[in-house]
CSV table of C-alpha atoms and ligand atoms in Angstrom, one decimal:
chain,number,residue,atom,x,y,z
A,363,MET,CA,12.2,-61.6,-100.7
A,364,PHE,CA,11.5,-58.2,-100.8
A,365,GLU,CA,7.7,-58.9,-101.5
A,366,ASP,CA,7.8,-60.6,-98.2
A,367,GLY,CA,9.7,-57.4,-96.8
A,368,ASN,CA,6.8,-55.0,-98.1
A,369,THR,CA,4.2,-56.7,-97.1
A,370,VAL,CA,5.6,-55.7,-93.3
A,371,VAL,CA,6.8,-52.5,-93.9
A,372,HIS,CA,2.8,-51.6,-94.8
A,373,LYS,CA,1.8,-53.1,-91.6
A,374,ASP,CA,1.2,-50.9,-88.8
A,375,ASP,CA,0.8,-51.5,-84.8
A,376,GLU,CA,-2.9,-52.1,-84.4
A,377,THR,CA,-2.8,-55.1,-86.8
A,378,GLY,CA,0.5,-56.4,-85.9
A,379,SER,CA,0.3,-56.6,-81.9
A,380,THR,CA,-2.9,-58.4,-81.7
A,381,ILE,CA,-1.7,-61.7,-82.5
A,382,LEU,CA,0.8,-62.5,-80.0
A,383,ARG,CA,0.5,-60.0,-77.3
A,384,GLY,CA,-0.6,-62.0,-74.1
A,385,ASP,CA,-1.2,-60.4,-70.9
A,386,SER,CA,2.6,-61.0,-69.7
A,387,ALA,CA,3.8,-58.4,-67.7
A,388,PHE,CA,7.2,-58.3,-70.3
A,389,ALA,CA,4.6,-57.8,-73.3
A,390,ALA,CA,3.3,-55.0,-71.6
A,391,ALA,CA,6.8,-53.3,-70.8
A,392,PHE,CA,8.0,-54.3,-74.6
A,393,ASP,CA,5.2,-52.0,-75.9
A,394,GLY,CA,6.9,-49.5,-73.2
A,395,VAL,CA,10.0,-50.1,-75.0
A,396,LYS,CA,8.8,-49.8,-78.7
A,397,ASN,CA,6.9,-46.6,-77.6
A,398,ALA,CA,10.4,-45.2,-75.9
A,399,LEU,CA,11.9,-45.9,-79.5
A,400,LYS,CA,9.4,-44.4,-81.4
A,401,ALA,CA,9.9,-40.8,-79.7
A,402,ASP,CA,13.6,-41.5,-80.7
A,403,ILE,CA,13.2,-42.5,-84.4
A,404,GLY,CA,10.2,-40.8,-85.7
A,405,ASP,CA,7.2,-42.3,-86.6
A,406,THR,CA,7.9,-43.7,-90.3
A,407,ALA,CA,11.1,-45.4,-89.5
A,408,PHE,CA,8.8,-46.8,-86.2
A,409,ARG,CA,6.0,-47.8,-88.3
A,410,SER,CA,8.2,-49.9,-90.7
A,411,TRP,CA,10.7,-51.6,-88.3
A,412,VAL,CA,9.9,-51.2,-84.6
A,413,ALA,CA,6.0,-52.0,-84.5
A,414,PRO,CA,6.0,-55.6,-86.2
A,415,LEU,CA,8.0,-56.6,-83.5
A,416,GLN,CA,6.5,-58.8,-80.8
A,417,ALA,CA,7.9,-59.9,-77.5
A,418,ARG,CA,6.9,-63.8,-77.1
A,419,ALA,CA,8.6,-65.0,-74.0
A,420,LEU,CA,10.9,-64.1,-71.6
A,421,ALA,CA,13.0,-67.2,-70.4
A,422,ALA,CA,16.7,-67.1,-68.4
A,423,GLY,CA,16.9,-63.6,-68.6
A,424,VAL,CA,16.5,-63.8,-72.9
A,425,LEU,CA,13.6,-61.9,-74.1
A,426,ASP,CA,12.4,-63.7,-77.3
A,427,VAL,CA,11.3,-61.1,-79.8
A,428,ALA,CA,9.3,-62.3,-83.0
A,429,VAL,CA,10.3,-60.6,-86.6
A,430,PRO,CA,8.3,-61.3,-89.6
A,431,THR,CA,10.8,-61.4,-91.9
A,432,ARG,CA,14.6,-61.8,-92.1
A,433,PHE,CA,15.3,-58.7,-94.0
A,434,ILE,CA,13.1,-56.8,-91.1
A,435,ARG,CA,15.3,-58.5,-88.8
A,436,ASP,CA,18.5,-57.9,-90.3
A,437,TRP,CA,17.6,-54.1,-90.4
A,438,VAL,CA,16.5,-53.9,-86.6
A,439,ARG,CA,19.8,-55.6,-85.9
A,440,THR,CA,21.8,-53.4,-87.5
A,441,HIS,CA,19.9,-50.5,-86.5
A,442,TYR,CA,18.2,-50.6,-83.3
A,443,ALA,CA,19.4,-53.2,-81.5
A,444,ALA,CA,21.9,-51.6,-79.2
A,445,GLN,CA,19.1,-49.1,-78.3
A,446,ILE,CA,16.2,-52.0,-77.8
A,447,ASP,CA,19.2,-53.5,-75.4
A,448,ARG,CA,19.6,-50.8,-73.6
A,449,LEU,CA,15.5,-49.8,-72.7
A,450,CYS,CA,14.7,-53.5,-72.1
A,451,ALA,CA,17.4,-54.0,-69.8
A,452,ALA,CA,16.3,-50.4,-68.5
A,453,GLN,CA,12.0,-51.4,-68.2
A,454,ILE,CA,11.9,-55.1,-68.7
A,455,PRO,CA,12.7,-56.4,-65.1
A,456,GLY,CA,14.7,-59.4,-65.6
A,457,CYS,CA,15.4,-58.8,-69.0
A,458,THR,CA,19.4,-59.2,-69.7
A,459,ARG,CA,19.6,-59.8,-73.6
A,460,VAL,CA,17.2,-59.6,-76.5
A,461,GLU,CA,17.0,-62.5,-79.7
A,462,TYR,CA,15.1,-62.0,-82.5
A,463,SER,CA,13.5,-65.2,-84.7
A,464,VAL,CA,11.9,-64.6,-87.8
A,465,SER,CA,8.2,-66.0,-87.2
A,466,THR,CA,5.5,-66.2,-89.7
A,467,ALA,CA,3.2,-65.9,-86.7
A,468,ALA,CA,4.3,-62.0,-86.5
A,469,LYS,CA,2.8,-61.2,-89.4
A,470,ALA,CA,-0.5,-59.4,-89.9
A,471,PRO,CA,-3.4,-61.5,-89.8
A,472,ALA,CA,-4.5,-62.9,-93.1
A,473,LYS,CA,-7.6,-60.2,-93.5
A,474,THR,CA,-5.2,-57.1,-93.2
A,475,PRO,CA,-2.9,-57.0,-96.5
A,476,ALA,CA,-5.8,-55.2,-98.3
A,477,ALA,CA,-6.3,-52.7,-95.3
A,478,ASP,CA,-2.6,-52.0,-95.2
A,479,ALA,CA,-2.6,-51.8,-99.1
A,480,ALA,CA,-5.2,-48.8,-98.7
A,481,ARG,CA,-2.8,-47.1,-96.6
A,482,PRO,CA,0.0,-46.5,-98.5
A,483,TYR,CA,3.3,-46.3,-96.8
A,484,GLU,CA,3.4,-42.7,-96.7
A,485,PRO,CA,6.7,-40.4,-97.6
A,486,VAL,CA,7.3,-42.6,-101.0
A,487,ALA,CA,3.4,-43.0,-101.9
A,488,THR,CA,3.8,-41.5,-105.2
A,489,ALA,CA,7.4,-41.7,-105.9
A,490,ASN,CA,7.4,-44.4,-108.0
A,491,GLU,CA,3.6,-45.1,-108.9
A,492,ASN,CA,3.9,-41.8,-110.9
A,493,ALA,CA,7.6,-41.7,-112.0
A,494,ALA,CA,7.3,-38.3,-114.1
A,495,GLU,CA,5.5,-36.6,-111.0
A,496,THR,CA,8.7,-37.6,-108.7
A,497,GLY,CA,10.2,-34.7,-107.9
A,498,ALA,CA,12.8,-33.6,-105.3
A,499,GLU,CA,10.3,-32.6,-102.6
A,500,GLN,CA,9.3,-36.3,-102.3
A,501,LEU,CA,12.3,-38.1,-102.2
A,502,SER,CA,14.5,-35.6,-100.5
A,503,SER,CA,14.0,-35.7,-96.6
A,504,ALA,CA,13.1,-32.5,-94.9
A,505,LEU,CA,15.9,-30.3,-93.8
A,506,ASP,CA,16.2,-29.3,-90.1
A,507,PRO,CA,16.5,-25.2,-90.5
A,508,ARG,CA,19.2,-25.2,-87.9
A,509,PHE,CA,21.7,-27.2,-89.9
A,510,THR,CA,23.4,-24.5,-91.5
A,511,PHE,CA,27.2,-23.9,-92.3
A,512,ASP,CA,26.7,-20.6,-89.7
A,513,ASN,CA,25.2,-22.9,-87.1
A,514,PHE,CA,28.4,-25.2,-87.3
A,515,ILE,CA,31.3,-24.7,-85.0
A,516,VAL,CA,34.6,-25.5,-86.6
A,517,ALA,CA,37.5,-26.6,-84.8
A,518,ALA,CA,40.4,-29.0,-85.7
A,519,SER,CA,38.3,-32.1,-85.0
A,520,ASN,CA,36.1,-31.0,-88.1
A,521,GLU,CA,37.9,-28.5,-90.3
A,522,LEU,CA,38.9,-30.7,-93.3
A,523,ALA,CA,34.8,-31.8,-93.5
A,524,PHE,CA,33.6,-28.2,-92.9
A,525,ALA,CA,35.8,-27.2,-95.6
A,526,ALA,CA,35.0,-29.9,-97.7
A,527,ALA,CA,31.3,-29.4,-97.9
A,528,LYS,CA,31.5,-25.6,-98.0
A,529,LYS,CA,33.7,-25.6,-100.8
A,530,LEU,CA,31.2,-28.3,-102.5
A,531,ALA,CA,28.1,-26.3,-101.9
A,532,SER,CA,30.1,-23.2,-103.1
A,533,GLY,CA,29.3,-24.5,-106.8
A,534,GLU,CA,33.3,-24.2,-107.4
A,535,ASN,CA,34.7,-27.2,-109.5
A,536,VAL,CA,36.0,-29.7,-106.8
A,537,THR,CA,38.3,-32.5,-107.6
A,538,PHE,CA,36.9,-34.9,-105.1
A,539,ASN,CA,34.0,-37.4,-105.8
A,540,PRO,CA,32.5,-38.7,-103.6
A,541,LEU,CA,33.0,-36.5,-100.7
A,542,PHE,CA,32.8,-39.0,-97.8
A,543,LEU,CA,32.2,-37.7,-93.9
A,544,GLN,CA,33.3,-40.2,-91.3
A,545,GLY,CA,32.6,-39.5,-87.9
A,546,GLY,CA,30.9,-41.3,-84.7
A,547,VAL,CA,27.2,-40.6,-83.9
A,548,GLY,CA,26.6,-37.3,-83.2
A,549,LEU,CA,29.6,-35.5,-84.7
A,550,GLY,CA,27.7,-33.2,-87.1
A,551,LYS,CA,27.6,-35.6,-90.1
A,552,THR,CA,24.0,-35.1,-91.1
A,553,HIS,CA,24.6,-31.4,-89.9
A,554,LEU,CA,27.0,-30.5,-92.6
A,555,MET,CA,25.6,-32.5,-95.5
A,556,GLN,CA,22.2,-30.6,-94.8
A,557,ALA,CA,24.1,-27.6,-94.8
A,558,ILE,CA,25.0,-28.1,-98.3
A,559,ALA,CA,21.9,-28.8,-99.5
A,560,HIS,CA,20.6,-25.3,-97.7
A,561,ASP,CA,23.4,-23.3,-99.2
A,562,VAL,CA,22.9,-25.0,-102.9
A,563,ALA,CA,19.2,-23.9,-102.5
A,564,ALA,CA,19.8,-20.7,-101.7
A,565,ARG,CA,22.7,-19.9,-104.0
A,566,ALA,CA,21.7,-22.2,-107.0
A,567,PRO,CA,18.0,-23.1,-106.7
A,568,GLU,CA,17.9,-24.5,-110.2
A,569,LYS,CA,19.9,-27.3,-109.1
A,570,ARG,CA,18.8,-30.7,-107.9
A,571,VAL,CA,20.0,-31.7,-104.4
A,572,VAL,CA,18.6,-34.8,-103.0
A,573,TYR,CA,19.5,-35.8,-99.3
A,574,MET,CA,18.1,-38.7,-97.6
A,575,SER,CA,19.1,-41.0,-95.0
A,576,ALA,CA,20.4,-44.5,-96.3
A,577,GLU,CA,17.1,-45.6,-94.6
A,578,LYS,CA,14.9,-43.8,-96.6
A,579,PHE,CA,17.2,-44.5,-99.8
A,580,MET,CA,16.6,-48.3,-99.4
A,581,TYR,CA,12.5,-48.0,-98.6
A,582,GLN,CA,12.3,-46.5,-102.3
A,583,PHE,CA,14.3,-48.7,-103.4
A,584,VAL,CA,12.7,-51.8,-101.9
A,585,ARG,CA,9.4,-50.1,-103.4
A,586,ALA,CA,10.3,-49.6,-106.7
A,587,LEU,CA,11.7,-53.1,-107.2
A,588,ARG,CA,8.1,-54.0,-106.1
A,589,SER,CA,6.6,-52.4,-108.7
A,590,ARG,CA,9.2,-53.2,-111.2
A,591,ASP,CA,9.8,-50.0,-111.7
A,592,THR,CA,13.6,-49.6,-110.8
A,593,MET,CA,14.4,-48.2,-114.1
A,594,ALA,CA,12.6,-45.1,-113.4
A,595,PHE,CA,13.8,-44.8,-109.8
A,596,LYS,CA,17.3,-45.1,-111.2
A,597,GLU,CA,16.7,-42.2,-114.0
A,598,TYR,CA,15.5,-40.2,-111.5
A,599,VAL,CA,18.1,-40.4,-109.3
A,600,ARG,CA,20.5,-40.0,-111.8
A,601,GLY,CA,19.0,-36.7,-113.0
A,602,VAL,CA,20.1,-35.2,-109.6
A,603,ASP,CA,22.9,-33.0,-109.7
A,604,ILE,CA,24.0,-33.7,-105.9
A,605,LEU,CA,23.0,-37.0,-104.4
A,606,MET,CA,23.6,-37.2,-100.5
A,607,ILE,CA,23.0,-40.2,-98.9
A,608,ASP,CA,23.4,-40.1,-94.9
A,609,ASP,CA,25.0,-43.3,-92.8
A,610,ILE,CA,25.2,-45.7,-95.2
A,611,GLN,CA,26.8,-48.1,-93.0
A,612,PHE,CA,23.1,-48.9,-92.8
A,613,ILE,CA,23.4,-50.1,-96.3
A,614,CYS,CA,25.5,-53.2,-96.1
A,615,GLY,CA,25.3,-57.1,-96.6
A,616,LYS,CA,24.6,-58.9,-99.3
A,617,GLU,CA,21.0,-57.7,-100.0
A,618,SER,CA,20.0,-57.1,-103.4
A,619,THR,CA,19.0,-53.4,-102.6
A,620,ALA,CA,22.7,-52.8,-101.3
A,621,GLN,CA,23.7,-53.8,-104.8
A,622,GLU,CA,21.6,-51.7,-106.2
A,623,PHE,CA,22.5,-49.1,-104.4
A,624,PHE,CA,26.2,-49.7,-105.4
A,625,HIS,CA,24.8,-49.8,-109.5
A,626,THR,CA,23.2,-46.7,-108.8
A,627,PHE,CA,26.2,-45.2,-107.1
A,628,ASN,CA,28.6,-46.0,-109.8
A,629,ALA,CA,26.4,-44.9,-112.9
A,630,LEU,CA,26.3,-41.5,-111.1
A,631,MET,CA,29.6,-41.4,-110.4
A,632,ASP,CA,30.4,-42.2,-114.2
A,633,GLN,CA,28.5,-39.3,-115.1
A,634,GLY,CA,30.2,-37.1,-113.0
A,635,LYS,CA,27.2,-36.2,-110.6
A,636,GLN,CA,28.5,-35.3,-107.4
A,637,VAL,CA,27.9,-37.6,-104.5
A,638,VAL,CA,28.2,-37.1,-100.9
A,639,LEU,CA,28.0,-39.8,-98.3
A,640,SER,CA,28.5,-40.4,-94.8
A,641,ALA,CA,28.9,-43.0,-92.5
A,642,ASP,CA,30.2,-43.7,-88.8
A,643,LYS,CA,33.2,-46.0,-90.2
A,644,ALA,CA,35.9,-45.2,-92.8
A,645,PRO,CA,35.1,-47.1,-96.3
A,646,GLY,CA,37.6,-49.8,-95.5
A,647,ASP,CA,36.0,-50.6,-92.3
A,648,LEU,CA,32.2,-50.9,-93.5
A,649,GLU,CA,31.3,-54.5,-93.4
A,650,GLY,CA,29.7,-56.4,-96.1
A,651,LEU,CA,30.7,-53.3,-98.5
A,652,ASP,CA,30.9,-54.5,-102.3
A,653,ASP,CA,34.8,-54.5,-102.8
A,654,ARG,CA,34.8,-52.1,-106.0
A,655,LEU,CA,32.8,-49.6,-104.3
A,656,ARG,CA,34.7,-49.8,-101.2
A,657,SER,CA,37.9,-48.6,-103.7
A,658,ARG,CA,35.9,-46.3,-105.1
A,659,LEU,CA,34.7,-44.7,-102.0
A,660,GLY,CA,38.3,-44.4,-101.3
A,661,MET,CA,39.1,-42.4,-104.3
A,662,GLY,CA,36.9,-39.6,-103.5
A,663,LEU,CA,37.7,-37.2,-100.2
A,664,VAL,CA,37.4,-39.3,-97.3
A,665,ALA,CA,37.0,-36.6,-94.3
A,666,GLY,CA,36.8,-37.9,-90.9
A,667,ILE,CA,35.3,-36.0,-87.9
A,668,GLN,CA,37.3,-36.5,-84.7
A,669,ASN,CA,35.6,-36.4,-81.1
A,670,THR,CA,35.2,-33.3,-80.0
A,671,SER,CA,37.6,-31.2,-77.6
A,672,LEU,CA,36.2,-29.8,-74.4
A,673,GLU,CA,36.9,-26.3,-75.9
A,674,LEU,CA,34.8,-27.2,-79.1
A,675,ARG,CA,31.7,-28.6,-76.8
A,676,LEU,CA,32.0,-25.5,-74.4
A,677,GLU,CA,32.0,-23.5,-77.7
A,678,ILE,CA,28.6,-25.5,-78.7
A,679,LEU,CA,26.9,-25.0,-76.0
A,680,ARG,CA,27.6,-21.4,-75.9
A,681,ALA,CA,26.3,-20.9,-79.5
A,682,LYS,CA,23.4,-23.1,-78.7
A,683,CYS,CA,22.4,-21.0,-75.9
A,684,THR,CA,23.0,-17.7,-78.2
A,685,LEU,CA,20.9,-19.2,-80.6
A,686,MET,CA,17.7,-19.9,-78.5
A,687,LYS,CA,18.3,-16.9,-76.7
A,688,ARG,CA,18.6,-18.6,-73.4
A,689,GLU,CA,21.2,-17.9,-70.4
A,690,MET,CA,23.2,-20.3,-68.6
A,691,ARG,CA,25.5,-20.3,-66.2
A,692,ALA,CA,29.1,-20.7,-67.1
A,693,ASP,CA,29.7,-23.5,-64.4
A,694,VAL,CA,26.9,-25.5,-65.7
A,695,LEU,CA,28.0,-25.3,-69.3
A,696,ALA,CA,31.4,-26.4,-68.3
A,697,PHE,CA,30.2,-29.1,-66.2
A,698,LEU,CA,28.3,-30.5,-69.0
A,699,ALA,CA,31.0,-29.8,-71.4
A,700,GLU,CA,33.2,-32.0,-69.2
A,701,LYS,CA,30.7,-34.8,-68.2
A,702,ILE,CA,28.9,-35.4,-71.9
A,703,THR,CA,32.0,-36.0,-74.1
A,704,SER,CA,30.8,-38.7,-76.4
A,705,ASN,CA,28.8,-36.6,-78.9
A,706,VAL,CA,27.3,-33.6,-79.7
A,707,ARG,CA,23.6,-34.8,-79.6
A,708,GLU,CA,23.5,-36.1,-76.1
A,709,LEU,CA,25.5,-32.6,-75.1
A,710,GLU,CA,22.5,-30.7,-76.8
A,711,GLY,CA,19.8,-33.1,-75.2
A,712,ALA,CA,21.2,-32.4,-71.9
A,713,LEU,CA,21.2,-28.5,-72.5
A,714,ASN,CA,17.7,-28.5,-73.5
A,715,ARG,CA,16.8,-30.5,-70.5
A,716,LEU,CA,18.2,-27.7,-68.4
A,717,ILE,CA,16.8,-25.3,-70.3
A,718,ALA,CA,13.4,-26.6,-69.9
A,719,HIS,CA,13.3,-27.1,-66.6
A,720,ALA,CA,15.0,-23.6,-65.9
A,721,GLU,CA,12.2,-22.6,-67.6
A,722,LEU,CA,9.4,-24.3,-65.5
A,723,VAL,CA,10.8,-23.4,-62.0
A,724,GLY,CA,11.6,-19.9,-63.3
A,725,ARG,CA,15.2,-19.6,-62.0
A,726,ALA,CA,18.6,-20.5,-63.2
A,727,ILE,CA,19.9,-23.7,-63.2
A,728,THR,CA,23.0,-24.4,-60.5
A,729,ARG,CA,25.5,-27.1,-61.0
A,730,ALA,CA,24.1,-29.1,-58.5
A,731,ALA,CA,20.7,-29.2,-59.5
A,732,ALA,CA,22.2,-29.9,-63.3
A,733,GLU,CA,24.1,-32.8,-61.6
A,734,GLU,CA,20.6,-34.0,-60.3
A,735,LEU,CA,18.6,-33.6,-63.7
A,736,LEU,CA,21.0,-35.0,-65.8
A,737,GLN,CA,21.8,-38.1,-63.5
A,738,ASP,CA,20.6,-40.7,-66.2
A,739,LEU,CA,22.5,-39.2,-68.9
A,740,LEU,CA,25.4,-38.7,-66.7
A,741,ARG,CA,25.4,-42.3,-65.8
A,742,ALA,CA,25.1,-43.7,-69.3
A,743,ALA,CA,28.1,-41.4,-70.2
A,744,GLU,CA,30.1,-43.1,-67.7
A,745,ARG,CA,29.2,-46.5,-68.3
A,746,ARG,CA,30.0,-46.6,-72.3
A,747,VAL,CA,33.4,-48.5,-72.7
A,748,THR,CA,36.1,-47.4,-74.9
A,749,ILE,CA,38.7,-49.6,-76.3
A,750,GLU,CA,41.4,-47.3,-74.3
A,751,ASP,CA,39.6,-47.9,-71.0
A,752,ILE,CA,39.7,-51.7,-71.7
A,753,GLN,CA,43.6,-51.8,-72.6
A,754,ARG,CA,44.0,-49.7,-69.6
A,755,ARG,CA,42.3,-52.2,-67.2
A,756,VAL,CA,43.9,-55.1,-68.8
A,757,ALA,CA,47.4,-53.5,-68.3
A,758,ASP,CA,46.4,-52.6,-64.7
A,759,HIS,CA,45.5,-56.1,-64.2
A,760,TYR,CA,48.6,-57.8,-65.5
A,761,ASN,CA,50.8,-55.2,-63.8
A,762,LEU,CA,52.1,-53.8,-67.4
A,763,ARG,CA,52.0,-50.5,-69.4
A,764,MET,CA,49.6,-49.2,-71.7
A,765,THR,CA,52.9,-49.4,-74.1
A,766,ASP,CA,53.3,-52.8,-73.7
A,767,ILE,CA,49.7,-53.7,-74.9
A,768,LEU,CA,50.2,-51.5,-78.4
A,769,SER,CA,54.1,-52.7,-78.6
A,770,PRO,CA,54.8,-55.3,-81.2
A,771,ARG,CA,56.4,-57.7,-78.8
A,772,ARG,CA,55.3,-61.1,-78.9
A,773,ALA,CA,56.3,-62.6,-75.3
A,774,ARG,CA,53.6,-64.5,-73.8
A,775,PRO,CA,53.6,-62.6,-70.7
A,776,VAL,CA,53.0,-59.3,-73.0
A,777,ALA,CA,51.1,-61.1,-76.0
A,778,ARG,CA,48.3,-62.9,-73.7
A,779,PRO,CA,47.4,-59.6,-71.8
A,780,ARG,CA,46.9,-57.8,-75.0
A,781,GLN,CA,44.7,-60.8,-76.6
A,782,VAL,CA,42.6,-60.5,-73.5
A,783,ALA,CA,42.4,-56.7,-74.3
A,784,MET,CA,41.4,-57.7,-77.9
A,785,TYR,CA,38.9,-60.3,-76.7
A,786,LEU,CA,37.3,-57.7,-74.4
A,787,ALA,CA,37.2,-54.9,-77.4
A,788,LYS,CA,35.5,-57.4,-79.5
A,789,ALA,CA,32.9,-58.4,-76.7
A,790,LEU,CA,32.3,-55.2,-75.0
A,791,THR,CA,32.4,-52.8,-77.6
A,792,GLU,CA,30.8,-52.2,-81.0
A,793,HIS,CA,33.7,-51.3,-83.1
A,794,SER,CA,35.0,-53.1,-86.0
A,795,LEU,CA,37.8,-55.7,-86.3
A,796,PRO,CA,39.7,-53.2,-88.5
A,797,GLU,CA,39.0,-50.4,-86.0
A,798,ILE,CA,39.9,-52.4,-83.1
A,799,GLY,CA,43.3,-53.5,-85.2
A,800,ARG,CA,44.2,-49.9,-85.3
A,801,LYS,CA,43.4,-49.2,-81.7
A,802,PHE,CA,46.3,-51.8,-81.1
A,803,GLY,CA,49.0,-50.2,-82.4
A,804,GLY,CA,48.0,-50.3,-86.3
A,805,ARG,CA,47.5,-54.2,-86.1
A,806,ASP,CA,45.7,-56.1,-88.9
A,807,HIS,CA,42.2,-57.1,-88.5
A,808,THR,CA,43.3,-61.0,-88.7
A,809,THR,CA,45.6,-60.2,-86.0
A,810,ILE,CA,42.6,-59.4,-84.0
A,811,ILE,CA,40.3,-62.3,-85.0
A,812,HIS,CA,43.4,-64.3,-84.2
A,813,GLY,CA,43.5,-63.0,-81.0
A,814,VAL,CA,39.8,-63.1,-80.1
A,815,ARG,CA,40.0,-66.8,-81.2
A,816,LYS,CA,42.9,-67.8,-79.4
A,817,ILE,CA,41.1,-66.4,-75.9
A,818,GLU,CA,38.0,-68.2,-76.5
A,819,GLU,CA,39.7,-71.3,-77.1
A,820,LEU,CA,41.9,-71.0,-73.9
A,821,LEU,CA,39.0,-69.9,-72.0
A,822,LEU,CA,37.4,-73.4,-72.3
A,823,ALA,CA,40.2,-74.9,-70.2
A,824,ASP,CA,41.9,-72.0,-68.5
A,825,ARG,CA,39.9,-71.5,-65.0
A,826,GLN,CA,42.3,-68.7,-64.2
A,827,LEU,CA,41.8,-67.0,-67.3
A,828,ALA,CA,38.2,-66.8,-67.2
A,829,ALA,CA,38.1,-65.8,-63.8
A,830,ASP,CA,40.7,-62.8,-64.8
A,831,ILE,CA,38.3,-62.3,-67.6
A,832,GLU,CA,35.3,-62.0,-65.4
A,833,THR,CA,36.9,-59.8,-63.0
A,834,LEU,CA,38.0,-57.5,-66.1
A,835,LYS,CA,34.5,-57.3,-67.6
A,836,GLN,CA,33.3,-56.3,-64.1
A,837,ARG,CA,35.6,-53.5,-63.6
A,838,ILE,CA,35.4,-52.3,-66.8
A,839,SER,CA,31.6,-52.2,-67.3
A,840,GLY,CA,30.8,-51.5,-63.6
B,1574,LIG,P1,25.6,-37.2,-87.1
B,1574,LIG,O1,24.7,-37.0,-88.0
B,1574,LIG,O2,27.3,-37.0,-87.0
B,1574,LIG,O3,25.3,-38.2,-86.1
B,1574,LIG,P2,24.5,-34.8,-86.4
B,1574,LIG,O4,25.1,-33.6,-87.8
B,1574,LIG,O5,23.0,-34.9,-86.2
B,1574,LIG,O6,25.5,-35.8,-86.0
B,1574,LIG,O7,24.8,-33.6,-85.0
B,1574,LIG,C1,24.3,-34.0,-83.8
B,1574,LIG,C2,23.9,-32.8,-83.1
B,1574,LIG,O8,24.8,-32.1,-83.0
B,1574,LIG,C3,23.0,-31.5,-84.2
B,1574,LIG,O9,22.0,-31.0,-83.6
B,1574,LIG,C4,24.0,-30.7,-84.8
B,1574,LIG,O10,23.7,-29.4,-84.9
B,1574,LIG,C5,25.1,-30.6,-83.5
B,1574,LIG,N1,26.6,-30.6,-84.1
B,1574,LIG,C6,27.5,-31.5,-84.1
B,1574,LIG,N2,28.7,-30.9,-84.5
B,1574,LIG,C7,28.1,-29.5,-84.3
B,1574,LIG,C8,29.4,-28.1,-84.6
B,1574,LIG,N3,30.2,-28.5,-84.8
B,1574,LIG,N4,28.8,-27.1,-84.3
B,1574,LIG,C9,27.1,-27.0,-83.9
B,1574,LIG,N5,26.7,-27.8,-83.9
B,1574,LIG,C10,27.2,-29.4,-84.0
B,1575,LIG,MG1,23.5,-38.2,-88.9
């Protein structure tokens, strides 16, 4: 299977996209989507996962995208589906949904494998061919020089994670292993991990520190499997003092690479090597995770990073302006901090855009101008649905209070709307069942499954319920 995965990993855009590309507008538009994604995810990931995708048909709002292997399909689904959906909805007229189907036709033409083989997949090109020369420079991902402890603003929402990272980097003996940084997108996980790497490199350069994304770890592993050199890879990884793997929610499912990752990880832990991991979910909520590993992860320190407060966002914006030696009016910063609440990356993106614009036009940005310039971001921020929104809307609709939705009461007039809210939370957000359970007054995920199924079942016959749910969906997403 990985042999299969690998041929495609090597494939690039010119070779792949000639086969199925028609003249259809949707295909051209899909190329636009791919390009937009490329800007976002970088060349390497793009070439491996996105370039092989081919838009084949657009019918009844569904864009059918051919993917050369199951492995790539699963990867794209877990990593890029949300982004692709959003881009397609925005850029391909008439497209409301994207479906991926595995199709051998999406593979490179027969003549290309040789050409591809001559173009080794780059950052890991030498890692396994010559394991003896494998150095941290090759395995470790490049670090962002701005991601230091000094540049990290500490607040209640991230102080535990910050303190743990700092302590670990200081070289003092820490009692926790692994350190598991957990937090939503753009809240500073990568920043803290890289800060550890910077700090250790400055303080104890002899230490071998490897930082890499889970994605990169997987590539390396797939390569090693293919060249039947997993031993060298494992040996290498085990030779490091601190191994940091970012976004391990992307190593999930029953793939053999995931299994191998877990073995490697266990071996490292057994040797007392320090491991730092991050994910957007707590270990207990990572789906498709080996149970032994899950419990092992839970034994370390799980340091959560919570959503930012208004004050933290403001402070980050001010710090960022100072760092870039740029001025921005206080009311504009306040406006940003108030409107862009979901993650710091978006907040920084918005600020950068305003700064770039101010530079271009040569005068300070006003609040009104900011509003105008950030229209798209602000709209996207407003559209993002939270479980709380859903609960509130459902409570309103059925004339209940929020506390009813969260309460343990089982009387039907409360229980049914609650199930509707569960159903909508599953349908309209990306949260896992355990996460949803937690937001429903700490219910078990099996209760959520039951609620969702119940509504699905009732929907088949109950027209009123179907109408209610339709109305609610429109209100929530509208
Ligand atoms: P994650 O890895 O959790 O998705 P990142 O670490 O990439 O998030 O953070 C996204 C951006 O926000 C980065 O540019 C980072 O420097 C910045 N950032 C996040 N939290 C903070 C903070 N507390 N102080 C300063 N910058 C932050
Ligand atoms: Mg990150």
